[in-house]
Tab-separated table of C-alpha atoms in Angstrom:
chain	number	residue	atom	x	y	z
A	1367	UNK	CA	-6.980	74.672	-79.778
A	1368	UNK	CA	-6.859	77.717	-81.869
A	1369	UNK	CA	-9.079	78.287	-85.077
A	1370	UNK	CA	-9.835	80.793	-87.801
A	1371	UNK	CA	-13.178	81.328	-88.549
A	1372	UNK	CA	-15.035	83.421	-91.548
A	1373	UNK	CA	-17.972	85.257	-91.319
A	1374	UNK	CA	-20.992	84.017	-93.609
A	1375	UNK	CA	-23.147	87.286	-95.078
A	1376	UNK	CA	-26.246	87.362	-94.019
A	1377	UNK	CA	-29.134	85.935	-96.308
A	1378	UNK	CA	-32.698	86.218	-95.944
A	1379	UNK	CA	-35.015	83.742	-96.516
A	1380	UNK	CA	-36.282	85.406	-99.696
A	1381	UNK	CA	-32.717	85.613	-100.775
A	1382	UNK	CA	-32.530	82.233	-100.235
A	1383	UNK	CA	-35.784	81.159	-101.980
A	1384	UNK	CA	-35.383	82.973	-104.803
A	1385	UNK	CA	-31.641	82.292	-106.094
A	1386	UNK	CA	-32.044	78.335	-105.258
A	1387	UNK	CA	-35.347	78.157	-105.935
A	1388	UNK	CA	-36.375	76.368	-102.858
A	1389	UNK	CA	-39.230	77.139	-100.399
A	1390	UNK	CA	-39.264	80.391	-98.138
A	1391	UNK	CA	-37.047	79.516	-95.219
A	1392	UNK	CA	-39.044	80.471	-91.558
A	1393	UNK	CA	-36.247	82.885	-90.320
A	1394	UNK	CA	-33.209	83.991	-91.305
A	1395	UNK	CA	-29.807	83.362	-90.767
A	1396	UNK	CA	-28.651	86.799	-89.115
A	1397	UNK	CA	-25.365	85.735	-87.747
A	1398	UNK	CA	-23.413	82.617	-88.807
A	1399	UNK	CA	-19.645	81.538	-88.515
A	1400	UNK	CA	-17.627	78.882	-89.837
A	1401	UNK	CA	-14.678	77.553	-87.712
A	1402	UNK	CA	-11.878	75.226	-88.069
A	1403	UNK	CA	-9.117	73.898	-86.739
A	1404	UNK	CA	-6.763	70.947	-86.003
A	1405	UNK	CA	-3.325	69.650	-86.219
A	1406	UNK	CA	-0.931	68.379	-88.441
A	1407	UNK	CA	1.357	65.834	-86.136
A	1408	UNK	CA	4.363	63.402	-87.216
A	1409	UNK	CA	5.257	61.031	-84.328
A	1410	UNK	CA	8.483	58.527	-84.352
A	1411	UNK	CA	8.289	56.323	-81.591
A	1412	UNK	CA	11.058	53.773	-80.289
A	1413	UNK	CA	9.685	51.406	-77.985
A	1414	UNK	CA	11.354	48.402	-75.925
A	1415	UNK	CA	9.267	45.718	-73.979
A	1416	UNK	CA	10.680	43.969	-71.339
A	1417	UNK	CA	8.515	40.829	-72.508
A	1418	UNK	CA	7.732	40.312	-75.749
A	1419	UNK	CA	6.954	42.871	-78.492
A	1420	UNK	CA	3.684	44.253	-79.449
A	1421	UNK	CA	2.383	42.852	-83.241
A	1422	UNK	CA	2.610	45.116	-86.106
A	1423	UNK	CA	0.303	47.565	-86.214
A	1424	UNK	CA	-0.594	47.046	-83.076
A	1425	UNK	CA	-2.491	50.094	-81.339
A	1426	UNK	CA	-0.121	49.719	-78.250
A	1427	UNK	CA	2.982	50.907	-80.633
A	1428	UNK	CA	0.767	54.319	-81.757
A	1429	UNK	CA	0.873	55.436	-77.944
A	1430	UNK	CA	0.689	54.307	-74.459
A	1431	UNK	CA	-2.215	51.574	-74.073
A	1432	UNK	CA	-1.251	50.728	-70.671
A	1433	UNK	CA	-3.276	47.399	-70.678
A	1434	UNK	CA	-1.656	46.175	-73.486
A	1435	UNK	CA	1.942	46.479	-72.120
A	1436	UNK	CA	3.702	42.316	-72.844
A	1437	UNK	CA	3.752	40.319	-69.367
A	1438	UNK	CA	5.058	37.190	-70.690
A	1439	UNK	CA	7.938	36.779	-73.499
A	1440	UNK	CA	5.486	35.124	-75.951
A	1441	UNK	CA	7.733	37.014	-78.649
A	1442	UNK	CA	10.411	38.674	-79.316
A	1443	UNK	CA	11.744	41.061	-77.359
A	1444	UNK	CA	13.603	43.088	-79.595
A	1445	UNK	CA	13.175	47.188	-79.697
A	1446	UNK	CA	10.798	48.407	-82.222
A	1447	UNK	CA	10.286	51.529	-84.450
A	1448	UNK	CA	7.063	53.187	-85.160
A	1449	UNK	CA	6.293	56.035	-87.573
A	1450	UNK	CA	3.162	57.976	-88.225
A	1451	UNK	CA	1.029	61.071	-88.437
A	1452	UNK	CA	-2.485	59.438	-87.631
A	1453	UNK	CA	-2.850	61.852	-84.604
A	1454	UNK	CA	-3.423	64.584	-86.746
A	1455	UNK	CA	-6.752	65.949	-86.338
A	1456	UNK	CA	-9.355	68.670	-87.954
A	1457	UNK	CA	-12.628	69.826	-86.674
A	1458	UNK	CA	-15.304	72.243	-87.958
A	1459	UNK	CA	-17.923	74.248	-86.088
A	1460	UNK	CA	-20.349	76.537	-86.660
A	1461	UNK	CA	-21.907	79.628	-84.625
A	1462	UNK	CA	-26.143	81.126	-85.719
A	1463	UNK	CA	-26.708	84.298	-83.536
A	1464	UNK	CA	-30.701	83.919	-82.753
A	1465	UNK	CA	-33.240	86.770	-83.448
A	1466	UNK	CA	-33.560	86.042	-79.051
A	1467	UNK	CA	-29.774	86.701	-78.869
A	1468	UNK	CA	-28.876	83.004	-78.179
A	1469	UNK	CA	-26.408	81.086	-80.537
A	1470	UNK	CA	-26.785	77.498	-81.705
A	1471	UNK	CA	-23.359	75.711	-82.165
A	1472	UNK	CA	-22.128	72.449	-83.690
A	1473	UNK	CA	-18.421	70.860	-83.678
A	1474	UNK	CA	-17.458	67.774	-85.822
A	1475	UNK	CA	-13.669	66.621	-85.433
A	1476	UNK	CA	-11.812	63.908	-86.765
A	1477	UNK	CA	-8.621	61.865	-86.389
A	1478	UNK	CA	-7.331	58.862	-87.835
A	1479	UNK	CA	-5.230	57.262	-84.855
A	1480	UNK	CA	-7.381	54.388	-83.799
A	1481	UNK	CA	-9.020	53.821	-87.068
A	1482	UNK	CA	-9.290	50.718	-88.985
A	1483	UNK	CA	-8.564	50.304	-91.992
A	1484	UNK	CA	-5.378	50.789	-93.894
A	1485	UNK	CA	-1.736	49.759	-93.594
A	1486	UNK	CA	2.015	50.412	-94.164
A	1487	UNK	CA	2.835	48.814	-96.788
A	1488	UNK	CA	2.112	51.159	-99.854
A	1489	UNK	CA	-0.232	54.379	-99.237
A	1490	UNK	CA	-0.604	54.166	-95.380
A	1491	UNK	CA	-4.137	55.369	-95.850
A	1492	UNK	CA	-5.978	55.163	-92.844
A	1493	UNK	CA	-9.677	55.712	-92.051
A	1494	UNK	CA	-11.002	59.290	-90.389
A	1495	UNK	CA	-12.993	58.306	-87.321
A	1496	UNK	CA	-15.353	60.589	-85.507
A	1497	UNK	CA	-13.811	62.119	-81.942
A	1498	UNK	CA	-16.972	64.521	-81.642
A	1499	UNK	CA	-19.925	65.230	-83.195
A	1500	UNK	CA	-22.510	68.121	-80.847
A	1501	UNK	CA	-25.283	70.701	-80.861
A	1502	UNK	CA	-25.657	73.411	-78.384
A	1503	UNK	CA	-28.180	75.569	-77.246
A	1504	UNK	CA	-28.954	77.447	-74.085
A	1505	UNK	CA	-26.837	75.129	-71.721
A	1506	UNK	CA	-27.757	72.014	-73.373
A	1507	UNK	CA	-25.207	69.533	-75.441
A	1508	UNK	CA	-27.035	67.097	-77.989
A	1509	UNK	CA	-24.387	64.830	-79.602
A	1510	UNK	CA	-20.873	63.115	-78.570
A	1511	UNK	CA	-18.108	64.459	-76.990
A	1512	UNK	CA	-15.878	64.322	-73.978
A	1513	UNK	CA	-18.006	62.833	-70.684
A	1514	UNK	CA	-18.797	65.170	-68.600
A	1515	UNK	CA	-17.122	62.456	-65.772
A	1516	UNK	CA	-13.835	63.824	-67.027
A	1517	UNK	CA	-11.732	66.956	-67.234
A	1518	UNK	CA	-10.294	66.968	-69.971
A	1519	UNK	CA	-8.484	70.606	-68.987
A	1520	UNK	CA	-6.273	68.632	-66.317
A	1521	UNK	CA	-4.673	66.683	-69.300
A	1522	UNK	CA	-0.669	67.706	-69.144
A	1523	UNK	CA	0.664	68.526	-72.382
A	1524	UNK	CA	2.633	65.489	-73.581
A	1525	UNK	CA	3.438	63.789	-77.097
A	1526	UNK	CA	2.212	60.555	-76.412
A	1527	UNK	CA	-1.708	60.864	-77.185
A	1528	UNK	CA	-3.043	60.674	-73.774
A	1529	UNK	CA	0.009	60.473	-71.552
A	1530	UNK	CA	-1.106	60.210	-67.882
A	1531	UNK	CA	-3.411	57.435	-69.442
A	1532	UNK	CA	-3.654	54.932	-66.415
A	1533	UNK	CA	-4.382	57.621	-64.472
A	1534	UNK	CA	-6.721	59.529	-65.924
A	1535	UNK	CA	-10.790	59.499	-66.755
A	1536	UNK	CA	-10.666	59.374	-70.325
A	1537	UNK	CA	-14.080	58.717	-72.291
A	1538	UNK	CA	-15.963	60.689	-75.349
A	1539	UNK	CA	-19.758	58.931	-76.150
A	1540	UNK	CA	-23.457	60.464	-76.991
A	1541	UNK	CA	-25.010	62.203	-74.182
A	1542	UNK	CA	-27.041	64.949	-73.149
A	1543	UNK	CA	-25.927	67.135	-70.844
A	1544	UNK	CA	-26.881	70.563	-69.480
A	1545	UNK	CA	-24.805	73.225	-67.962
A	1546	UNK	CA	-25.731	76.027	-65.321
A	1547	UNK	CA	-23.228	77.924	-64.061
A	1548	UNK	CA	-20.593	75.781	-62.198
A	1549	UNK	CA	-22.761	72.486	-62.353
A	1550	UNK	CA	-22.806	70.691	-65.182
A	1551	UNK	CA	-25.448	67.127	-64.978
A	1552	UNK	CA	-25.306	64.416	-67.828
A	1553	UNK	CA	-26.732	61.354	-69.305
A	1554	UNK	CA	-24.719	58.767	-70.809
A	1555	UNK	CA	-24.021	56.039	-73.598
A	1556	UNK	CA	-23.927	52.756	-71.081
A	1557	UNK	CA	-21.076	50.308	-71.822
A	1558	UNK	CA	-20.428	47.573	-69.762
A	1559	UNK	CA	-17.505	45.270	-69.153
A	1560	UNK	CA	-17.372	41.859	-67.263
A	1561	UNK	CA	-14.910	39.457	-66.357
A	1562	UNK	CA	-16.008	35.689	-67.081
A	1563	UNK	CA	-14.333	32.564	-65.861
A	1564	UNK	CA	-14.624	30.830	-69.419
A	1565	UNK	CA	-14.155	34.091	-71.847
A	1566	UNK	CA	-12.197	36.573	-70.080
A	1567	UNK	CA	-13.336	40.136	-71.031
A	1568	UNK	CA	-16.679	40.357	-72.172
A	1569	UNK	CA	-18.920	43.332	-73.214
A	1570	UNK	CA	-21.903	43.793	-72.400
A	1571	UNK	CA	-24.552	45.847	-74.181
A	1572	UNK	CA	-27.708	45.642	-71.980
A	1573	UNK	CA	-28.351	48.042	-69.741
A	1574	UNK	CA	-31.868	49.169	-69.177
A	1575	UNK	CA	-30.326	52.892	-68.122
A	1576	UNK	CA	-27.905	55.587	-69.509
A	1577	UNK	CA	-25.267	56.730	-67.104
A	1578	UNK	CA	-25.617	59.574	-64.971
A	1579	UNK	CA	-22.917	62.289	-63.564
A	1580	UNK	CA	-22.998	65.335	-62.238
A	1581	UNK	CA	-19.869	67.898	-62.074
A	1582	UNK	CA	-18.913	71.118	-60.015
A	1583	UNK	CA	-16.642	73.687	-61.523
A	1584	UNK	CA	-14.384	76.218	-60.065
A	1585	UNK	CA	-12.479	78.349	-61.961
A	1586	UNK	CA	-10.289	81.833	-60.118
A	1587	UNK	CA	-7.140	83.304	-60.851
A	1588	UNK	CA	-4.884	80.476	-59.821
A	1589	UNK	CA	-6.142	77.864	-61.403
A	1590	UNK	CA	-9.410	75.904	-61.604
A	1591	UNK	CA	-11.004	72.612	-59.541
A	1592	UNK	CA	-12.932	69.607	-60.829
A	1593	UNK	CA	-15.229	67.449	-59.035
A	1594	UNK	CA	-16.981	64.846	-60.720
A	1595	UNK	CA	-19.917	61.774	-59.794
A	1596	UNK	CA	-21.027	58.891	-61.556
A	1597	UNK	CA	-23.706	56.601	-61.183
A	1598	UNK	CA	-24.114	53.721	-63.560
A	1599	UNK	CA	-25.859	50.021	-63.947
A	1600	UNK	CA	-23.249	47.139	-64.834
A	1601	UNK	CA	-25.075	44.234	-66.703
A	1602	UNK	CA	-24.242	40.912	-67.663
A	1603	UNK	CA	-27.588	39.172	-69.537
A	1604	UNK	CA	-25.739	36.335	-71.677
A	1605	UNK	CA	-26.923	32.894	-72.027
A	1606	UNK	CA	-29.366	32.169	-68.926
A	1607	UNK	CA	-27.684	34.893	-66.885
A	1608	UNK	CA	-29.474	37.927	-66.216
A	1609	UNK	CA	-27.527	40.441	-63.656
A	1610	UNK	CA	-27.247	43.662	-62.769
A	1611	UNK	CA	-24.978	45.773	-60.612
A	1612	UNK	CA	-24.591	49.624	-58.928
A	1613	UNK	CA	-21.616	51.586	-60.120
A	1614	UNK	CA	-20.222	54.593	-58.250
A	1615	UNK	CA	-17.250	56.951	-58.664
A	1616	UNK	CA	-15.856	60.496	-58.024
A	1617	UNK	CA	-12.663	62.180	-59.489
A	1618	UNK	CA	-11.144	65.377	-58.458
A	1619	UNK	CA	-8.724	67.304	-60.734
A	1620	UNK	CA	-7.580	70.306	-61.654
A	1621	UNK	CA	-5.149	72.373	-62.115
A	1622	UNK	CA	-2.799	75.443	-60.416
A	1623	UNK	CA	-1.062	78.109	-62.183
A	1624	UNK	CA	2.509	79.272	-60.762
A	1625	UNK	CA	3.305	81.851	-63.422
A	1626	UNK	CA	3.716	80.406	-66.581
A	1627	UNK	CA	4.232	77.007	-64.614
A	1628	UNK	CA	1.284	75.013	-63.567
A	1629	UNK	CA	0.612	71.897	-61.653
A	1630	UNK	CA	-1.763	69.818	-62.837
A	1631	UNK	CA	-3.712	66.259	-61.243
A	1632	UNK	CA	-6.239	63.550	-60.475
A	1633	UNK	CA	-7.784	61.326	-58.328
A	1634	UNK	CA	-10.490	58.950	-59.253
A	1635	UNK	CA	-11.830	56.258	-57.024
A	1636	UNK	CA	-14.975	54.304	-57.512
A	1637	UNK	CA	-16.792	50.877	-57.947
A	1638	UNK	CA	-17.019	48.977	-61.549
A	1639	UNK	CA	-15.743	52.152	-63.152
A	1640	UNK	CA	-14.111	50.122	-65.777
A	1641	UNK	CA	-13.631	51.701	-69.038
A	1642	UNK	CA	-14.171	55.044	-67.846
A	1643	UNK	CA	-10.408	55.039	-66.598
A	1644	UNK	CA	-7.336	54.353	-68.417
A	1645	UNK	CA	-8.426	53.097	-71.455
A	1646	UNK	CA	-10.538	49.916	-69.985
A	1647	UNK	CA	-7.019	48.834	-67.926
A	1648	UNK	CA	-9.630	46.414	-65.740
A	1649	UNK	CA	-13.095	45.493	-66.304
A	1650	UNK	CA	-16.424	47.009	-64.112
A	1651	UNK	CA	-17.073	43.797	-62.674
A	1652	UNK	CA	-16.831	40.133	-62.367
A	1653	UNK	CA	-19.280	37.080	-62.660
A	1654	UNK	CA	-19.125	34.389	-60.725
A	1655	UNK	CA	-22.082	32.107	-62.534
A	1656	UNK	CA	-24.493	33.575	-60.094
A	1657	UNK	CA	-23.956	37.318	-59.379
A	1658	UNK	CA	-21.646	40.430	-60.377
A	1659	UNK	CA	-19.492	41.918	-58.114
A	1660	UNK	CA	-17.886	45.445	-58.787
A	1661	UNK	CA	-14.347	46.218	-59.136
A	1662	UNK	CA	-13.203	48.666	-57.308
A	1663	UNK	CA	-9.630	50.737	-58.554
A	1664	UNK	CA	-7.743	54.046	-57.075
A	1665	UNK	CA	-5.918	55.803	-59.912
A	1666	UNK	CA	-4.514	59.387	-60.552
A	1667	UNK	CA	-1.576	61.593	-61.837
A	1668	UNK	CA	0.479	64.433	-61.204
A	1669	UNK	CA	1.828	66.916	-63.466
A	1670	UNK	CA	4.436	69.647	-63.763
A	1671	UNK	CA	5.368	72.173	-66.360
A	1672	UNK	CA	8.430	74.318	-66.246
A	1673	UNK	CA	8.496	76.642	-69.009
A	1674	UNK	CA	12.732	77.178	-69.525
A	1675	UNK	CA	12.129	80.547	-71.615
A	1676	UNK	CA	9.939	81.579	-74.173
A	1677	UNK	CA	10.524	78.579	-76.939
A	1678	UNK	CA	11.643	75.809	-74.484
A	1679	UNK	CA	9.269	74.099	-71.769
A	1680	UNK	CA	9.325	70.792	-69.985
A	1681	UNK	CA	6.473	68.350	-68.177
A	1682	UNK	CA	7.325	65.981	-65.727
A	1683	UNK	CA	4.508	63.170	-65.296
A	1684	UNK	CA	3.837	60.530	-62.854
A	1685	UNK	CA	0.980	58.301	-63.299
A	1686	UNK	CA	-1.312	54.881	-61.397
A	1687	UNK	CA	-3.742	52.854	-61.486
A	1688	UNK	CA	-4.533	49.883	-58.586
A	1689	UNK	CA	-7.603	47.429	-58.861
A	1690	UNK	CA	-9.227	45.352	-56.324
A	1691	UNK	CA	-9.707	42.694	-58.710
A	1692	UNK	CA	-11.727	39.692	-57.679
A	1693	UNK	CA	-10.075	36.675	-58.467
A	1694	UNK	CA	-12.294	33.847	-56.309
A	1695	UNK	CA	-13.944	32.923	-60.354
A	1696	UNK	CA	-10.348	33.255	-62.794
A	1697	UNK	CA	-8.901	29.339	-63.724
A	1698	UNK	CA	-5.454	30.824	-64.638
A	1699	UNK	CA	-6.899	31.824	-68.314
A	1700	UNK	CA	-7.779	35.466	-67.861
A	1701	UNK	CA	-4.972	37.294	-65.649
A	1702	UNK	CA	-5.929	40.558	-65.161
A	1703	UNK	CA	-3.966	43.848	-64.516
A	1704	UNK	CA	-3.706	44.533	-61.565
A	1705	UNK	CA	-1.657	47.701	-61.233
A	1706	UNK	CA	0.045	50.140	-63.827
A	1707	UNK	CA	2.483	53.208	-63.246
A	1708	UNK	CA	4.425	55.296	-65.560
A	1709	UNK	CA	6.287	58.309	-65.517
A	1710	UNK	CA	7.952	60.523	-68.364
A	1711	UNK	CA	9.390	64.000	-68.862
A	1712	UNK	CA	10.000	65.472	-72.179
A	1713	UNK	CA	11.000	68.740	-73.852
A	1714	UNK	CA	9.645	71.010	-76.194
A	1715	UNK	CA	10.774	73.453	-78.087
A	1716	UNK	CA	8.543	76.351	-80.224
A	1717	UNK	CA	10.417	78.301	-82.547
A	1718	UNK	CA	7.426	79.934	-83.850
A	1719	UNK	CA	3.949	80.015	-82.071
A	1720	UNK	CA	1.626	76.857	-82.954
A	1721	UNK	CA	4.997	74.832	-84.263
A	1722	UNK	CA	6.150	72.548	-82.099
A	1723	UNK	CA	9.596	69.899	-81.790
A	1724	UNK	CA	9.635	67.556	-78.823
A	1725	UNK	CA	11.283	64.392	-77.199
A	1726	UNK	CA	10.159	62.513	-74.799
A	1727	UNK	CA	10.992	59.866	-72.619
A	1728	UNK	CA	8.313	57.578	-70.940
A	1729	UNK	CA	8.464	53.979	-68.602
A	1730	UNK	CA	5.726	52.173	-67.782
A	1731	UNK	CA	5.161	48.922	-65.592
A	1732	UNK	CA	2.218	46.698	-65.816
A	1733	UNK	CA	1.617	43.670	-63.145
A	1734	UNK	CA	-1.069	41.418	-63.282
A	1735	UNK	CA	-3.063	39.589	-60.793
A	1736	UNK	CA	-0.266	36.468	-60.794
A	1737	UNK	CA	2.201	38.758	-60.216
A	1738	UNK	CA	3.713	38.458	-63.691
A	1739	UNK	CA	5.325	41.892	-64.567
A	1740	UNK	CA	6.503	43.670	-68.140
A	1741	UNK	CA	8.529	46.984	-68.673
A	1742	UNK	CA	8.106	49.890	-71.696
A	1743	UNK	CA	10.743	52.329	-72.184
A	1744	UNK	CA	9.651	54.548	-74.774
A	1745	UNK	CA	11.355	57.451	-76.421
A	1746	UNK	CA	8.983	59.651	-78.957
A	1747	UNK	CA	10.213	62.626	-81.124
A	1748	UNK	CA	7.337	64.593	-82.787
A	1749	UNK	CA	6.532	67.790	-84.605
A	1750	UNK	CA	3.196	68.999	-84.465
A	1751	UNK	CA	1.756	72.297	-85.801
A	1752	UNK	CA	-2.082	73.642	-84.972
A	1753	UNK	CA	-3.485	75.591	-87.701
């Protein structure tokens, strides 16, 4: 994302202390700039579920929630129309040259697309929610933003808000992490969710340890490589039960240039990763009443972009998730997903730099452990513009 940014003069502390009339400040701001940035985005989305539609409002109808996608015709099963710009997005940053020559940064942005709060029937006037919120210094980032268990750089460029979302790690929570070169090692927010005979989906809040990952980084000429590892505690301490479980996973992505083309994809495989992969599509683990047991899931995407000339370009997007669910504890209550694909193309079209028109098409297919199955066809038209 692109941003302007604007130069602050420098002040001195005795500047500063004598036109606000506030105590000497300790140093001196030498070098600091303000940044933002964002995007304005309108999206218009037609959707039609093979069995039964999504509730108004529903977050499933703002973009592709693939665990959400109807298996049973509970309700109609007409077509539906969405409208919106709650993807658009601003962020603002700041950049203090030190008197060592190091800088300190910070970056808050902001959306609106999975806020609560408002509705559609007058003002459509919908909460900003946080998205990131960090400090930097010397290697070190203090705050939230993306995990460092994902690459966020292998994302194709799509107009549904995630797009390759069964398929991909996607997470932002507090951490610290610290970078050195290509390695990059974190600590986590811990999260964890558990599937329960009686209550289906529960989550969990009680682990005694953050997460931990660790990530190599290699960038060259023709494109760049990802590896990932995480290592995490699954708990379930409700009620009498007190249990705790090992999580592990590793994802490899990237991304390879062919011109102006590139090819872009990952592979994630792991035990109890749960949320960390397509939006929560299965749960970390199950309880049985005595003990948790993992569940494990393969998922990944491939990506292709053909740029047509200089204003028109295309990506072509395939997408899965499988879980090993365990099923020896569900009554026919809870029916979990079980797999998820989807694929979509699109084009875009820039007639100016930062302004972009698009259409896309997109079908997804979610299956469930009782081998129900639903259908989305999905056709979005947007026009977005980064500032």
């Amino acid at each position: 994302m692109t941003t302007k940014s604007v130069a602050i003069k420098t002040l001195t502390a005795l500047a500063v202390s004598s036109a606000l009339s506030l105590p000497a400040l300790a140093g001196t701001i030498e070098d600091t700039k303000v940044s933002y940035g964002g995007y304005v985005k309108l999206d218009a989305i037609w959707s039609d579920f093979s069995d039964g539609t999504l509730g108004a409002q529903h977050i499933g109808r703002d973009f592709y929630v693939p665990g959400t996608t109807p298996v049973s015709a509970t309700s109609s099963e007409d077509a539906v129309f969405d409208m919106h710009a709650r993807q658009s997005r601003f962020n603002f940053g700041t950049a203090t040259k030190l008197e060592d020559g190091s800088t300190i940064k910070t970056k808050i942005e902001l959306d609106f697309i999975a806020s609560a709060g408002g509705n559609e029937r007058v003002s459509n006037s919908y909460s900003p929610r946080i998205r990131q919120a960090f400090v930097t210094y010397k290697g070190w980032l203090f705050g939230q933003a993306w995990s460092n268990f994902q690459n966020v750089g292998a994302l194709p460029e799509t107009l549904d808000f995630i797009g390759p979302t069964e398929g991909t790690v996607f997470v932002r929570q507090a951490m610290a992490k610290y970078t050195s070169g290509n390695f990059s090692f974190s600590v986590e927010n811990p999260e964890s969710t558990v599937t329960t005979a009686d209550a289906g989906r529960v989550v969990s809040d009680d682990a005694s340890m953050p997460d931990f990952t660790a990530r190599y980084t290699h960038n060259a000429d023709w494109g760049n490589f990802v590896l990932t590892a995480l290592a995490r505690q699954l708990t379930y301490k409700i009620g009498a039960a007190d249990e705790s479980e090992t999580s592990f996973g590793v994802s490899a992505s990237g991304r390879v240039n062919f011109g102006k083309n590139n090819f872009k994809f990952m592979l994630t495989q792991g035990a109890g990763l749960g949320r960390y992969v397509g939006l929560n599509v299965a749960n970390g683990a199950v309880y049985d009443g005595s003990n948790l047991h993992t569940i494990d899931s393969t998922s990944g995407f491939v990506a292709y972009q053909h740029h047509w000339n200089d204003k028109f370009r295309s990506t072509f997007l395939y997408s899965f998730f499988e879980a090993d669910n365990v099923t020896d504890v569900l009554d026919g209550g809870y029916n979990p997903t079980k797999s998820s694909m989807s694929y979509s193309a699109n084009l875009l079209y820039s007639p100016v730099k930062k302004l972009t028109f698009g259409a896309e098409y997109k079908v997804g297919t979610r299956e469930t452990e009782n081998g129900a199955e639903g259908d989305l066809d999905r056709i979005q038209m947007s026009v977005k513009y980064v500032f």
